[in-house]
mmCIF file of C-alpha atoms in Angstrom:
data_model
loop_
_atom_site.group_PDB
_atom_site.id
_atom_site.type_symbol
_atom_site.label_atom_id
_atom_site.label_comp_id
_atom_site.label_asym_id
_atom_site.label_seq_id
_atom_site.Cartn_x
_atom_site.Cartn_y
_atom_site.Cartn_z
ATOM 1 C CA MET A 1 -7.669 -12.020 -20.356
ATOM 2 C CA THR A 2 -7.666 -11.496 -16.599
ATOM 3 C CA VAL A 3 -5.204 -9.612 -14.410
ATOM 4 C CA ARG A 4 -4.352 -11.294 -11.161
ATOM 5 C CA LEU A 5 -2.717 -9.178 -8.523
ATOM 6 C CA SER A 6 -1.863 -9.987 -4.745
ATOM 7 C CA LEU A 7 -0.864 -7.056 -2.677
ATOM 8 C CA ILE A 8 0.907 -7.850 0.368
ATOM 9 C CA ALA A 9 1.210 -5.282 3.253
ATOM 10 C CA PRO A 10 4.350 -4.853 5.004
ATOM 11 C CA ALA A 11 5.336 -6.453 8.322
ATOM 12 C CA MET A 12 4.834 -4.184 11.542
ATOM 13 C CA ASN A 13 7.541 -1.848 12.360
ATOM 14 C CA ALA A 14 7.976 1.133 14.721
ATOM 15 C CA ALA A 15 6.601 3.661 12.356
ATOM 16 C CA LEU A 16 3.451 1.824 11.682
ATOM 17 C CA ARG A 17 2.971 1.189 15.536
ATOM 18 C CA GLU A 18 3.375 4.818 16.127
ATOM 19 C CA ALA A 19 1.350 6.211 13.163
ATOM 20 C CA ARG A 20 4.405 7.970 11.903
ATOM 21 C CA PHE A 21 4.748 9.175 8.387
ATOM 22 C CA ASP A 22 7.881 7.127 7.588
ATOM 23 C CA ASP A 23 8.277 4.033 5.434
ATOM 24 C CA SER A 24 11.778 2.913 6.712
ATOM 25 C CA GLY A 25 13.360 1.139 9.482
ATOM 26 C CA PRO A 26 13.535 -2.464 10.348
ATOM 27 C CA VAL A 27 10.512 -4.782 10.272
ATOM 28 C CA GLU A 28 9.356 -7.138 12.995
ATOM 29 C CA PRO A 29 10.358 -10.810 12.434
ATOM 30 C CA VAL A 30 8.185 -12.651 9.893
ATOM 31 C CA PRO A 31 7.601 -16.382 10.282
ATOM 32 C CA ALA A 32 9.367 -18.649 7.948
ATOM 33 C CA GLY A 33 7.375 -20.208 5.263
ATOM 34 C CA LEU A 34 4.552 -17.361 5.306
ATOM 35 C CA LEU A 35 4.501 -16.860 1.620
ATOM 36 C CA THR A 36 5.476 -19.121 -1.295
ATOM 37 C CA PRO A 37 4.372 -17.583 -4.777
ATOM 38 C CA ALA A 38 3.140 -19.900 -7.359
ATOM 39 C CA ALA A 39 5.672 -20.525 -10.384
ATOM 40 C CA GLY A 40 5.521 -17.753 -12.893
ATOM 41 C CA VAL A 41 4.309 -15.007 -10.686
ATOM 42 C CA ARG A 42 5.977 -11.594 -11.330
ATOM 43 C CA VAL A 43 7.087 -10.210 -7.965
ATOM 44 C CA VAL A 44 7.600 -6.410 -7.298
ATOM 45 C CA SER A 45 7.996 -4.069 -4.214
ATOM 46 C CA SER A 46 7.329 -0.616 -3.309
ATOM 47 C CA PRO A 47 10.581 1.341 -3.076
ATOM 48 C CA SER A 48 10.206 1.820 0.650
ATOM 49 C CA GLY A 49 12.678 0.241 3.016
ATOM 50 C CA ARG A 50 9.798 -1.293 4.955
ATOM 51 C CA CYS A 51 8.344 -3.126 1.902
ATOM 52 C CA ARG A 52 11.894 -4.155 0.650
ATOM 53 C CA ALA A 53 12.621 -5.587 4.092
ATOM 54 C CA THR A 54 9.258 -7.460 4.205
ATOM 55 C CA ALA A 55 9.903 -8.898 0.660
ATOM 56 C CA GLU A 56 13.360 -10.074 1.799
ATOM 57 C CA ALA A 57 11.956 -11.495 5.209
ATOM 58 C CA LEU A 58 9.152 -13.358 3.353
ATOM 59 C CA GLY A 59 12.019 -15.075 1.250
ATOM 60 C CA LEU A 60 11.300 -13.279 -2.053
ATOM 61 C CA GLY A 61 14.808 -12.294 -2.267
ATOM 62 C CA PRO A 62 17.030 -9.213 -1.721
ATOM 63 C CA ASP A 63 16.660 -8.098 -5.275
ATOM 64 C CA VAL A 64 13.033 -7.990 -5.778
ATOM 65 C CA PRO A 65 12.397 -5.444 -8.568
ATOM 66 C CA VAL A 66 11.006 -1.987 -7.407
ATOM 67 C CA ALA A 67 7.749 -0.587 -8.899
ATOM 68 C CA GLU A 68 7.899 3.303 -8.263
ATOM 69 C CA ALA A 69 4.144 3.543 -8.821
ATOM 70 C CA LEU A 70 3.877 1.522 -5.538
ATOM 71 C CA ALA A 71 5.601 4.113 -3.441
ATOM 72 C CA GLY A 72 3.617 5.449 -0.322
ATOM 73 C CA CYS A 73 1.946 8.921 -0.554
ATOM 74 C CA GLY A 74 4.832 11.554 -0.366
ATOM 75 C CA MET A 75 4.239 13.159 2.930
ATOM 76 C CA GLY A 76 6.517 16.375 2.479
ATOM 77 C CA ARG A 77 7.324 18.060 5.478
ATOM 78 C CA TRP A 78 5.314 15.568 7.687
ATOM 79 C CA ARG A 79 7.692 12.835 6.929
ATOM 80 C CA GLY A 80 9.144 11.210 9.872
ATOM 81 C CA ARG A 81 6.640 12.864 12.212
ATOM 82 C CA ARG A 82 3.782 11.331 14.045
ATOM 83 C CA LEU A 83 0.072 11.985 13.366
ATOM 84 C CA ASP A 84 -0.699 13.069 16.702
ATOM 85 C CA GLU A 85 2.238 15.652 16.725
ATOM 86 C CA VAL A 86 1.070 17.084 13.282
ATOM 87 C CA SER A 87 -2.379 17.156 14.501
ATOM 88 C CA ALA A 88 -1.477 19.276 17.605
ATOM 89 C CA GLU A 89 0.644 21.692 15.437
ATOM 90 C CA ASP A 90 -1.557 21.978 12.407
ATOM 91 C CA PRO A 91 -5.094 20.909 13.121
ATOM 92 C CA ALA A 92 -6.509 22.876 10.077
ATOM 93 C CA GLY A 93 -3.871 21.040 7.670
ATOM 94 C CA VAL A 94 -4.642 17.714 9.013
ATOM 95 C CA GLY A 95 -8.458 18.393 8.637
ATOM 96 C CA ALA A 96 -7.823 19.725 5.125
ATOM 97 C CA TRP A 97 -5.742 16.419 4.384
ATOM 98 C CA LEU A 98 -8.432 14.298 5.656
ATOM 99 C CA SER A 99 -11.444 15.980 4.036
ATOM 100 C CA ASP A 100 -10.151 17.247 0.619
ATOM 101 C CA PRO A 101 -8.655 14.779 -1.689
ATOM 102 C CA ASP A 102 -6.673 17.525 -3.493
ATOM 103 C CA ALA A 103 -5.154 18.968 -0.379
ATOM 104 C CA ALA A 104 -1.479 18.697 0.257
ATOM 105 C CA PRO A 105 -0.858 20.758 3.279
ATOM 106 C CA HIS A 106 2.423 18.916 4.009
ATOM 107 C CA GLY A 107 3.855 20.159 0.780
ATOM 108 C CA GLY A 108 3.904 16.586 -0.693
ATOM 109 C CA GLU A 109 1.495 14.464 -2.662
ATOM 110 C CA SER A 110 -2.213 14.827 -2.344
ATOM 111 C CA LEU A 111 -4.560 11.741 -1.618
ATOM 112 C CA GLY A 112 -5.926 12.482 -5.296
ATOM 113 C CA ALA A 113 -2.511 12.207 -6.847
ATOM 114 C CA LEU A 114 -1.878 8.943 -4.963
ATOM 115 C CA LEU A 115 -5.323 7.595 -6.115
ATOM 116 C CA GLY A 116 -4.404 8.504 -9.558
ATOM 117 C CA ARG A 117 -1.006 7.033 -9.547
ATOM 118 C CA VAL A 118 -2.113 3.735 -8.327
ATOM 119 C CA ALA A 119 -5.162 3.473 -10.715
ATOM 120 C CA GLY A 120 -2.807 4.261 -13.499
ATOM 121 C CA TRP A 121 -0.455 1.324 -12.378
ATOM 122 C CA LEU A 122 -3.333 -1.065 -11.966
ATOM 123 C CA GLU A 123 -4.874 -0.322 -15.404
ATOM 124 C CA ALA A 124 -1.541 -0.804 -16.938
ATOM 125 C CA LEU A 125 -0.858 -4.350 -15.632
ATOM 126 C CA GLU A 126 -0.562 -6.905 -18.397
ATOM 127 C CA PRO A 127 -3.307 -9.513 -18.746
ATOM 128 C CA ASP A 128 -2.689 -13.018 -17.936
ATOM 129 C CA VAL A 129 0.276 -12.133 -15.872
ATOM 130 C CA ALA A 130 0.024 -12.906 -12.093
ATOM 131 C CA VAL A 131 1.674 -10.304 -9.941
ATOM 132 C CA LEU A 132 2.543 -10.219 -6.203
ATOM 133 C CA ALA A 133 3.488 -6.798 -4.860
ATOM 134 C CA VAL A 134 4.660 -5.965 -1.489
ATOM 135 C CA ALA A 135 3.029 -2.446 -1.034
ATOM 136 C CA GLU A 136 2.501 0.264 1.415
ATOM 137 C CA PRO A 137 -0.844 0.267 3.182
ATOM 138 C CA ASP A 138 -1.910 3.456 1.653
ATOM 139 C CA VAL A 139 -1.180 2.139 -1.756
ATOM 140 C CA ILE A 140 -3.339 -0.974 -1.047
ATOM 141 C CA ARG A 141 -6.098 1.326 0.210
ATOM 142 C CA ALA A 142 -5.865 3.307 -3.082
ATOM 143 C CA ALA A 143 -6.029 0.051 -5.136
ATOM 144 C CA ALA A 144 -9.080 -0.930 -3.301
ATOM 145 C CA VAL A 145 -10.808 2.341 -3.894
ATOM 146 C CA HIS A 146 -9.929 2.208 -7.448
ATOM 147 C CA ALA A 147 -11.144 -1.416 -7.772
ATOM 148 C CA LEU A 148 -14.476 -0.521 -6.142
ATOM 149 C CA GLY A 149 -15.075 2.698 -8.056
ATOM 150 C CA ALA A 150 -15.477 4.172 -4.722
ATOM 151 C CA PRO A 151 -15.207 8.036 -3.919
ATOM 152 C CA PRO A 152 -11.850 9.171 -2.440
ATOM 153 C CA SER A 153 -13.390 9.578 0.964
ATOM 154 C CA ALA A 154 -13.647 5.648 1.090
ATOM 155 C CA PHE A 155 -9.810 5.607 1.414
ATOM 156 C CA TRP A 156 -10.139 6.619 5.058
ATOM 157 C CA ARG A 157 -12.491 3.786 5.920
ATOM 158 C CA LEU A 158 -10.158 0.965 4.969
ATOM 159 C CA ASP A 159 -7.731 -0.573 7.275
ATOM 160 C CA VAL A 160 -4.882 -2.708 6.039
ATOM 161 C CA ARG A 161 -3.300 -4.944 8.604
ATOM 162 C CA PRO A 162 0.429 -5.865 8.590
ATOM 163 C CA LEU A 163 1.242 -9.020 6.473
ATOM 164 C CA SER A 164 -2.283 -9.368 5.041
ATOM 165 C CA ARG A 165 -3.011 -9.947 1.375
ATOM 166 C CA THR A 166 -5.518 -8.086 -0.722
ATOM 167 C CA THR A 167 -6.286 -9.702 -4.004
ATOM 168 C CA LEU A 168 -7.480 -8.063 -7.223
ATOM 169 C CA SER A 169 -8.659 -9.776 -10.443
ATOM 170 C CA GLY A 170 -10.396 -8.579 -13.398
ATOM 171 C CA ARG A 171 -10.320 -7.037 -16.787
ATOM 172 C CA SER A 172 -11.061 -3.991 -18.804
ATOM 173 C CA GLY A 173 -11.564 -1.971 -15.792
ATOM 174 C CA ARG A 174 -13.756 -4.271 -13.879
ATOM 175 C CA TRP A 175 -12.213 -5.551 -10.788
ATOM 176 C CA ASN A 176 -13.108 -8.123 -8.121
ATOM 177 C CA LEU A 177 -11.520 -7.652 -4.693
ATOM 178 C CA ARG A 178 -10.603 -9.740 -1.756
ATOM 179 C CA LEU A 179 -9.536 -7.909 1.342
ATOM 180 C CA GLY A 180 -7.213 -8.661 4.437
ATOM 181 C CA GLU A 181 -6.523 -12.284 3.740
ATOM 182 C CA PRO A 182 -3.926 -13.738 6.101
ATOM 183 C CA LEU A 183 -0.749 -14.990 4.289
ATOM 184 C CA GLY A 184 -0.260 -18.613 3.884
ATOM 185 C CA PRO A 185 2.250 -21.023 2.035
ATOM 186 C CA ALA A 186 0.119 -21.148 -1.142
ATOM 187 C CA ALA A 187 -0.194 -17.491 -1.805
ATOM 188 C CA GLY A 188 0.738 -15.828 -5.215
#
């Protein structure tokens, strides 16, 4: 009994381009026919505006079910601000956030909490059900860290490109991982 999961990163938008802690706003245009899920694939989305807009732009429909566990990291008082602004005002806080997985100097969710939340969602997926999820880049990085059994520090070493696909397959807590595949018509 194998779990099959494709995680799709959202399309580019102003917040991603500016390294801003924000997951809303319109996304840049998505080419038609970029993604056609196979029959029987369960489709879900992060609750973020960026992911829901990407799901709709990909033709997955306006009413894709939301998986709250796929929400991006809660950034507290840093939400809506750019990383360079926060770094200039609170270099010690940013340093703690980048080096201590339990730190939450922004008053939101710690990296450790994000990693745990995503790991719990992955391990609860039903076997023999294929899932396609449009998810925030930090959620995809957290899934990759969990799949590899890597330390939390590996989270900061992974890049997730807009409109890329990361595929996980496995069972009983043992995962195989394919990172950064471009989307194509036969996805899912």
